[in-house]
Amino acid sequence: NAGVTQTPKFRVLKTGQSMTLLCAQDMNHEYMYWYRQDPGMGLRLIHYSVGEGTTAKGEVPDGYNVSRLKKQNFLLGLESAAPSQTSVYFCASRAGQHTGELFFGEGSRLTVL
Amino acid sequence: GESVGLHLPTLSVQEGDNSIINCAYSNSASDYFIWYKQESGKGPQFIIDIRSNMDKRQGQRVTVLLNKTVKHLSLQIAATQPGDSAVYFCAERSLDKVIFGPGTSLSVIP
């Protein structure tokens, strides 16, 4: 059981380039989340999804887009990367309504030059 | 708006002592409050959660207390061990969003 898997784990981009981070979970969870974490800080919610085909904005959605075409996958896209998007990105999933537990991936470290 | 914050950014405790990590929240509509542990270079790991209709919940060596009157959440770790050294985050769930606080770094002194 792999849990939550993020790819890639590391990526370096130039300003203006685009890329997609993939999150895959094999637990049949309904809810999925994308967070970013900057050095010495907490996690900030970018976007989330409450089920296949749905997405919603979190605390810091600007500059990012997401898609949830399949229940097991949640994609985070950067259309035109900026240095301010240099961060560690974490994906998480949650089973259902009666829990607060999120299962996290190992993170994707993105550097924008 | 929603916000979750911590009183103490760093905490140092002697091995074997009890640790208490505090958190303040502002959204009285949140239905779950959660504690996570994050070790260096890893993703956050769930410790324990508590529903808003409870005031105490115990796990293995951990206890979470919820005081809705003053909007305060705490995590108590009994007999703190070196392996407990990490950053601890409180989080709150409101509708389907899960919002994290800034974190407290716990350092265990052998």
Short mmCIF file of N, CA and C in Angstrom, two decimals, chain B:
data_model
loop_
_atom_site.label_atom_id
_atom_site.label_comp_id
_atom_site.label_asym_id
_atom_site.label_seq_id
_atom_site.Cartn_x
_atom_site.Cartn_y
_atom_site.Cartn_z
N GLY B 1 -12.02 36.04 9.68
CA GLY B 1 -11.60 34.90 8.86
C GLY B 1 -11.04 33.79 9.70
N GLU B 2 -10.69 32.71 9.04
CA GLU B 2 -10.14 31.58 9.77
C GLU B 2 -8.69 31.85 10.11
N SER B 3 -8.27 31.44 11.28
CA SER B 3 -6.85 31.51 11.60
C SER B 3 -6.56 30.56 12.74
N VAL B 4 -5.40 29.97 12.66
CA VAL B 4 -4.94 29.09 13.74
C VAL B 4 -3.55 29.54 14.10
N GLY B 5 -3.26 29.78 15.34
CA GLY B 5 -1.94 30.27 15.70
C GLY B 5 -1.42 29.60 16.94
N LEU B 6 -0.13 29.68 17.16
CA LEU B 6 0.52 29.06 18.29
C LEU B 6 1.12 30.13 19.18
N HIS B 7 1.08 29.89 20.51
CA HIS B 7 1.64 30.85 21.44
C HIS B 7 3.16 30.78 21.43
N LEU B 8 3.75 29.57 21.39
CA LEU B 8 5.18 29.39 21.55
C LEU B 8 5.79 28.83 20.29
N PRO B 9 6.73 29.54 19.68
CA PRO B 9 7.36 29.00 18.49
C PRO B 9 8.37 27.89 18.78
N THR B 10 9.02 27.89 19.95
CA THR B 10 9.98 26.86 20.32
C THR B 10 9.73 26.40 21.74
N LEU B 11 10.03 25.13 21.99
CA LEU B 11 9.86 24.55 23.30
C LEU B 11 10.96 23.53 23.55
N SER B 12 11.66 23.68 24.67
CA SER B 12 12.70 22.72 25.04
C SER B 12 12.29 22.03 26.34
N VAL B 13 12.36 20.70 26.35
CA VAL B 13 11.99 19.95 27.56
C VAL B 13 13.03 18.88 27.83
N GLN B 14 13.15 18.51 29.09
CA GLN B 14 14.03 17.42 29.48
C GLN B 14 13.38 16.08 29.14
N GLU B 15 14.21 15.17 28.72
CA GLU B 15 13.72 13.81 28.46
C GLU B 15 13.04 13.26 29.71
N GLY B 16 11.88 12.70 29.52
CA GLY B 16 11.12 12.15 30.63
C GLY B 16 10.07 13.08 31.20
N ASP B 17 10.24 14.38 30.95
CA ASP B 17 9.24 15.34 31.41
C ASP B 17 8.03 15.31 30.47
N ASN B 18 6.96 15.96 30.91
CA ASN B 18 5.79 16.11 30.06
C ASN B 18 5.91 17.40 29.25
N SER B 19 5.41 17.37 28.03
CA SER B 19 5.42 18.55 27.15
C SER B 19 3.99 19.01 26.92
N ILE B 20 3.85 20.32 26.85
CA ILE B 20 2.54 20.89 26.52
C ILE B 20 2.73 21.91 25.41
N ILE B 21 2.05 21.67 24.31
CA ILE B 21 2.11 22.58 23.16
C ILE B 21 0.73 23.20 23.00
N ASN B 22 0.69 24.51 22.87
CA ASN B 22 -0.57 25.24 22.85
C ASN B 22 -0.88 25.82 21.48
N CYS B 23 -2.16 26.08 21.28
CA CYS B 23 -2.63 26.59 19.99
C CYS B 23 -3.89 27.41 20.23
N ALA B 24 -4.01 28.55 19.57
CA ALA B 24 -5.22 29.35 19.62
C ALA B 24 -5.89 29.29 18.25
N TYR B 25 -7.20 29.26 18.24
CA TYR B 25 -7.92 29.27 16.97
C TYR B 25 -9.00 30.33 17.04
N SER B 26 -9.50 30.73 15.87
CA SER B 26 -10.49 31.81 15.87
C SER B 26 -11.81 31.40 15.24
N ASN B 27 -11.84 30.30 14.49
CA ASN B 27 -13.06 29.92 13.80
C ASN B 27 -13.89 28.98 14.66
N SER B 28 -14.90 29.51 15.28
CA SER B 28 -15.74 28.71 16.17
C SER B 28 -16.59 27.70 15.40
N ALA B 29 -16.62 27.80 14.07
CA ALA B 29 -17.40 26.86 13.26
C ALA B 29 -16.61 25.59 12.90
N SER B 30 -15.33 25.54 13.25
CA SER B 30 -14.54 24.35 12.93
C SER B 30 -15.08 23.13 13.66
N ASP B 31 -15.11 21.98 12.97
CA ASP B 31 -15.69 20.79 13.58
C ASP B 31 -14.67 19.76 14.02
N TYR B 32 -13.44 19.87 13.55
CA TYR B 32 -12.37 18.99 13.99
C TYR B 32 -11.12 19.82 14.23
N PHE B 33 -10.37 19.42 15.24
CA PHE B 33 -9.08 20.01 15.52
C PHE B 33 -8.06 18.88 15.56
N ILE B 34 -6.92 19.12 14.91
CA ILE B 34 -5.99 18.03 14.67
C ILE B 34 -4.57 18.48 15.03
N TRP B 35 -3.78 17.52 15.49
CA TRP B 35 -2.36 17.75 15.73
C TRP B 35 -1.53 16.86 14.81
N TYR B 36 -0.48 17.49 14.24
CA TYR B 36 0.45 16.78 13.36
C TYR B 36 1.87 16.98 13.85
N LYS B 37 2.70 15.98 13.55
CA LYS B 37 4.13 16.03 13.85
C LYS B 37 4.87 16.00 12.53
N GLN B 38 5.86 16.89 12.39
CA GLN B 38 6.65 16.88 11.18
C GLN B 38 8.13 16.81 11.51
N GLU B 39 8.76 15.76 11.05
CA GLU B 39 10.20 15.61 11.20
C GLU B 39 10.88 16.19 9.97
N SER B 40 12.12 16.55 10.14
CA SER B 40 12.87 17.25 9.09
C SER B 40 12.87 16.46 7.79
N GLY B 41 12.46 17.11 6.71
CA GLY B 41 12.50 16.48 5.40
C GLY B 41 11.35 15.54 5.10
N LYS B 42 10.37 15.49 6.00
CA LYS B 42 9.25 14.57 5.80
C LYS B 42 7.92 15.33 5.77
N GLY B 43 6.91 14.65 5.33
CA GLY B 43 5.57 15.20 5.37
C GLY B 43 4.99 15.11 6.77
N PRO B 44 4.01 15.94 7.10
CA PRO B 44 3.39 15.88 8.42
C PRO B 44 2.75 14.52 8.67
N GLN B 45 2.78 14.12 9.93
CA GLN B 45 2.22 12.83 10.33
C GLN B 45 1.13 13.09 11.37
N PHE B 46 -0.02 12.50 11.15
CA PHE B 46 -1.15 12.65 12.06
C PHE B 46 -0.82 12.09 13.43
N ILE B 47 -1.20 12.87 14.48
CA ILE B 47 -1.02 12.38 15.85
C ILE B 47 -2.38 12.02 16.45
N ILE B 48 -3.26 12.99 16.49
CA ILE B 48 -4.55 12.80 17.14
C ILE B 48 -5.48 13.92 16.71
N ASP B 49 -6.78 13.64 16.71
CA ASP B 49 -7.75 14.69 16.44
C ASP B 49 -8.85 14.66 17.50
N ILE B 50 -9.63 15.73 17.51
CA ILE B 50 -10.72 15.83 18.46
C ILE B 50 -11.87 16.55 17.80
N ARG B 51 -13.06 16.04 17.99
CA ARG B 51 -14.24 16.70 17.45
C ARG B 51 -14.60 17.90 18.31
N SER B 52 -15.30 18.82 17.72
CA SER B 52 -15.63 20.06 18.43
C SER B 52 -16.60 19.84 19.58
N ASN B 53 -17.30 18.70 19.61
CA ASN B 53 -18.24 18.44 20.70
C ASN B 53 -17.60 17.69 21.88
N MET B 54 -16.27 17.56 21.83
CA MET B 54 -15.53 16.92 22.91
C MET B 54 -14.59 17.95 23.53
N ASP B 55 -14.13 17.65 24.76
CA ASP B 55 -13.14 18.55 25.36
C ASP B 55 -11.83 17.85 25.69
N LYS B 56 -11.81 16.54 25.56
CA LYS B 56 -10.58 15.81 25.85
C LYS B 56 -10.57 14.50 25.08
N ARG B 57 -9.38 14.16 24.59
CA ARG B 57 -9.23 12.87 23.95
C ARG B 57 -7.80 12.39 24.20
N GLN B 58 -7.69 11.10 24.50
CA GLN B 58 -6.38 10.55 24.83
C GLN B 58 -5.96 9.52 23.80
N GLY B 59 -4.64 9.53 23.53
CA GLY B 59 -4.07 8.49 22.70
C GLY B 59 -2.90 7.87 23.44
N GLN B 60 -2.01 7.28 22.67
CA GLN B 60 -0.84 6.67 23.31
C GLN B 60 0.16 7.76 23.67
N ARG B 61 0.33 8.05 24.91
CA ARG B 61 1.22 9.06 25.48
C ARG B 61 0.82 10.49 25.12
N VAL B 62 -0.25 10.69 24.42
CA VAL B 62 -0.70 12.03 24.06
C VAL B 62 -2.14 12.27 24.49
N THR B 63 -2.39 13.53 24.85
CA THR B 63 -3.73 13.96 25.22
C THR B 63 -3.99 15.29 24.55
N VAL B 64 -5.14 15.44 23.93
CA VAL B 64 -5.52 16.73 23.36
C VAL B 64 -6.67 17.29 24.17
N LEU B 65 -6.55 18.56 24.51
CA LEU B 65 -7.59 19.27 25.26
C LEU B 65 -8.13 20.40 24.41
N LEU B 66 -9.43 20.53 24.41
CA LEU B 66 -10.09 21.58 23.64
C LEU B 66 -10.93 22.43 24.58
N ASN B 67 -10.66 23.73 24.59
CA ASN B 67 -11.42 24.67 25.40
C ASN B 67 -12.10 25.65 24.45
N LYS B 68 -13.37 25.40 24.17
CA LYS B 68 -14.07 26.22 23.20
C LYS B 68 -14.41 27.59 23.74
N THR B 69 -14.47 27.72 25.06
CA THR B 69 -14.79 29.01 25.66
C THR B 69 -13.74 30.06 25.30
N VAL B 70 -12.47 29.64 25.36
CA VAL B 70 -11.38 30.58 25.05
C VAL B 70 -10.71 30.24 23.73
N LYS B 71 -11.30 29.32 22.99
CA LYS B 71 -10.77 28.93 21.68
C LYS B 71 -9.31 28.53 21.76
N HIS B 72 -9.06 27.52 22.59
CA HIS B 72 -7.71 27.08 22.86
C HIS B 72 -7.61 25.58 22.73
N LEU B 73 -6.52 25.13 22.14
CA LEU B 73 -6.24 23.72 21.92
C LEU B 73 -4.85 23.42 22.45
N SER B 74 -4.68 22.28 23.10
CA SER B 74 -3.36 21.91 23.57
C SER B 74 -3.08 20.44 23.32
N LEU B 75 -1.80 20.15 23.17
CA LEU B 75 -1.32 18.77 23.01
C LEU B 75 -0.38 18.49 24.16
N GLN B 76 -0.67 17.47 24.92
CA GLN B 76 0.18 17.06 26.01
C GLN B 76 0.86 15.75 25.63
N ILE B 77 2.18 15.72 25.76
CA ILE B 77 2.96 14.52 25.49
C ILE B 77 3.56 14.06 26.82
N ALA B 78 3.23 12.86 27.23
CA ALA B 78 3.74 12.32 28.49
C ALA B 78 5.11 11.67 28.28
N ALA B 79 5.97 11.83 29.29
CA ALA B 79 7.29 11.19 29.29
C ALA B 79 7.98 11.41 27.95
N THR B 80 8.24 12.66 27.65
CA THR B 80 8.80 13.04 26.35
C THR B 80 10.12 12.32 26.08
N GLN B 81 10.25 11.84 24.85
CA GLN B 81 11.42 11.06 24.45
C GLN B 81 12.18 11.80 23.34
N PRO B 82 13.45 11.49 23.13
CA PRO B 82 14.20 12.14 22.05
C PRO B 82 13.52 12.04 20.69
N GLY B 83 12.84 10.94 20.44
CA GLY B 83 12.13 10.76 19.17
C GLY B 83 10.95 11.69 19.01
N ASP B 84 10.57 12.39 20.07
CA ASP B 84 9.47 13.35 19.97
C ASP B 84 9.94 14.69 19.43
N SER B 85 11.24 14.89 19.31
CA SER B 85 11.78 16.14 18.76
C SER B 85 11.31 16.30 17.33
N ALA B 86 10.62 17.40 17.07
CA ALA B 86 10.02 17.64 15.75
C ALA B 86 9.31 18.99 15.81
N VAL B 87 8.69 19.35 14.70
CA VAL B 87 7.80 20.51 14.68
C VAL B 87 6.37 20.00 14.76
N TYR B 88 5.59 20.62 15.62
CA TYR B 88 4.20 20.21 15.84
C TYR B 88 3.27 21.31 15.34
N PHE B 89 2.29 20.88 14.57
CA PHE B 89 1.31 21.80 14.01
C PHE B 89 -0.08 21.46 14.52
N CYS B 90 -0.83 22.48 14.88
CA CYS B 90 -2.24 22.27 15.07
C CYS B 90 -2.95 22.66 13.77
N ALA B 91 -4.10 22.09 13.55
CA ALA B 91 -4.87 22.39 12.35
C ALA B 91 -6.35 22.33 12.72
N GLU B 92 -7.15 23.01 11.94
CA GLU B 92 -8.58 22.96 12.16
C GLU B 92 -9.28 22.69 10.85
N ARG B 93 -10.37 21.91 10.96
CA ARG B 93 -11.17 21.59 9.79
C ARG B 93 -12.49 22.34 9.88
N SER B 94 -12.73 23.13 8.84
CA SER B 94 -13.97 23.89 8.75
C SER B 94 -14.59 23.60 7.40
N LEU B 95 -15.77 23.03 7.40
CA LEU B 95 -16.38 22.47 6.19
C LEU B 95 -15.37 21.46 5.65
N ASP B 96 -14.82 21.66 4.47
CA ASP B 96 -13.88 20.69 3.93
C ASP B 96 -12.44 21.18 3.92
N LYS B 97 -12.23 22.42 4.35
CA LYS B 97 -10.87 22.94 4.40
C LYS B 97 -10.17 22.49 5.66
N VAL B 98 -8.87 22.24 5.55
CA VAL B 98 -8.04 21.97 6.73
C VAL B 98 -6.93 23.00 6.72
N ILE B 99 -6.96 23.88 7.74
CA ILE B 99 -6.05 25.01 7.82
C ILE B 99 -5.06 24.79 8.95
N PHE B 100 -3.78 25.02 8.66
CA PHE B 100 -2.72 24.75 9.63
C PHE B 100 -2.25 26.03 10.33
N GLY B 101 -1.80 25.87 11.55
CA GLY B 101 -1.15 26.94 12.27
C GLY B 101 0.33 26.98 11.94
N PRO B 102 1.08 27.96 12.52
CA PRO B 102 2.47 28.17 12.14
C PRO B 102 3.46 27.15 12.68
N GLY B 103 3.15 26.38 13.70
CA GLY B 103 4.04 25.33 14.20
C GLY B 103 4.84 25.71 15.43
N THR B 104 5.16 24.69 16.23
CA THR B 104 6.04 24.82 17.39
C THR B 104 7.13 23.77 17.28
N SER B 105 8.37 24.21 17.44
CA SER B 105 9.48 23.28 17.39
C SER B 105 9.75 22.74 18.80
N LEU B 106 9.67 21.43 18.96
CA LEU B 106 9.92 20.78 20.24
C LEU B 106 11.31 20.16 20.22
N SER B 107 12.11 20.53 21.20
CA SER B 107 13.46 19.98 21.32
C SER B 107 13.57 19.25 22.64
N VAL B 108 13.96 17.98 22.61
CA VAL B 108 14.06 17.17 23.81
C VAL B 108 15.53 17.08 24.23
N ILE B 109 15.79 17.49 25.44
CA ILE B 109 17.16 17.51 25.97
C ILE B 109 17.43 16.19 26.68
N PRO B 110 18.43 15.43 26.24
CA PRO B 110 18.70 14.11 26.84
C PRO B 110 19.15 14.23 28.29
#
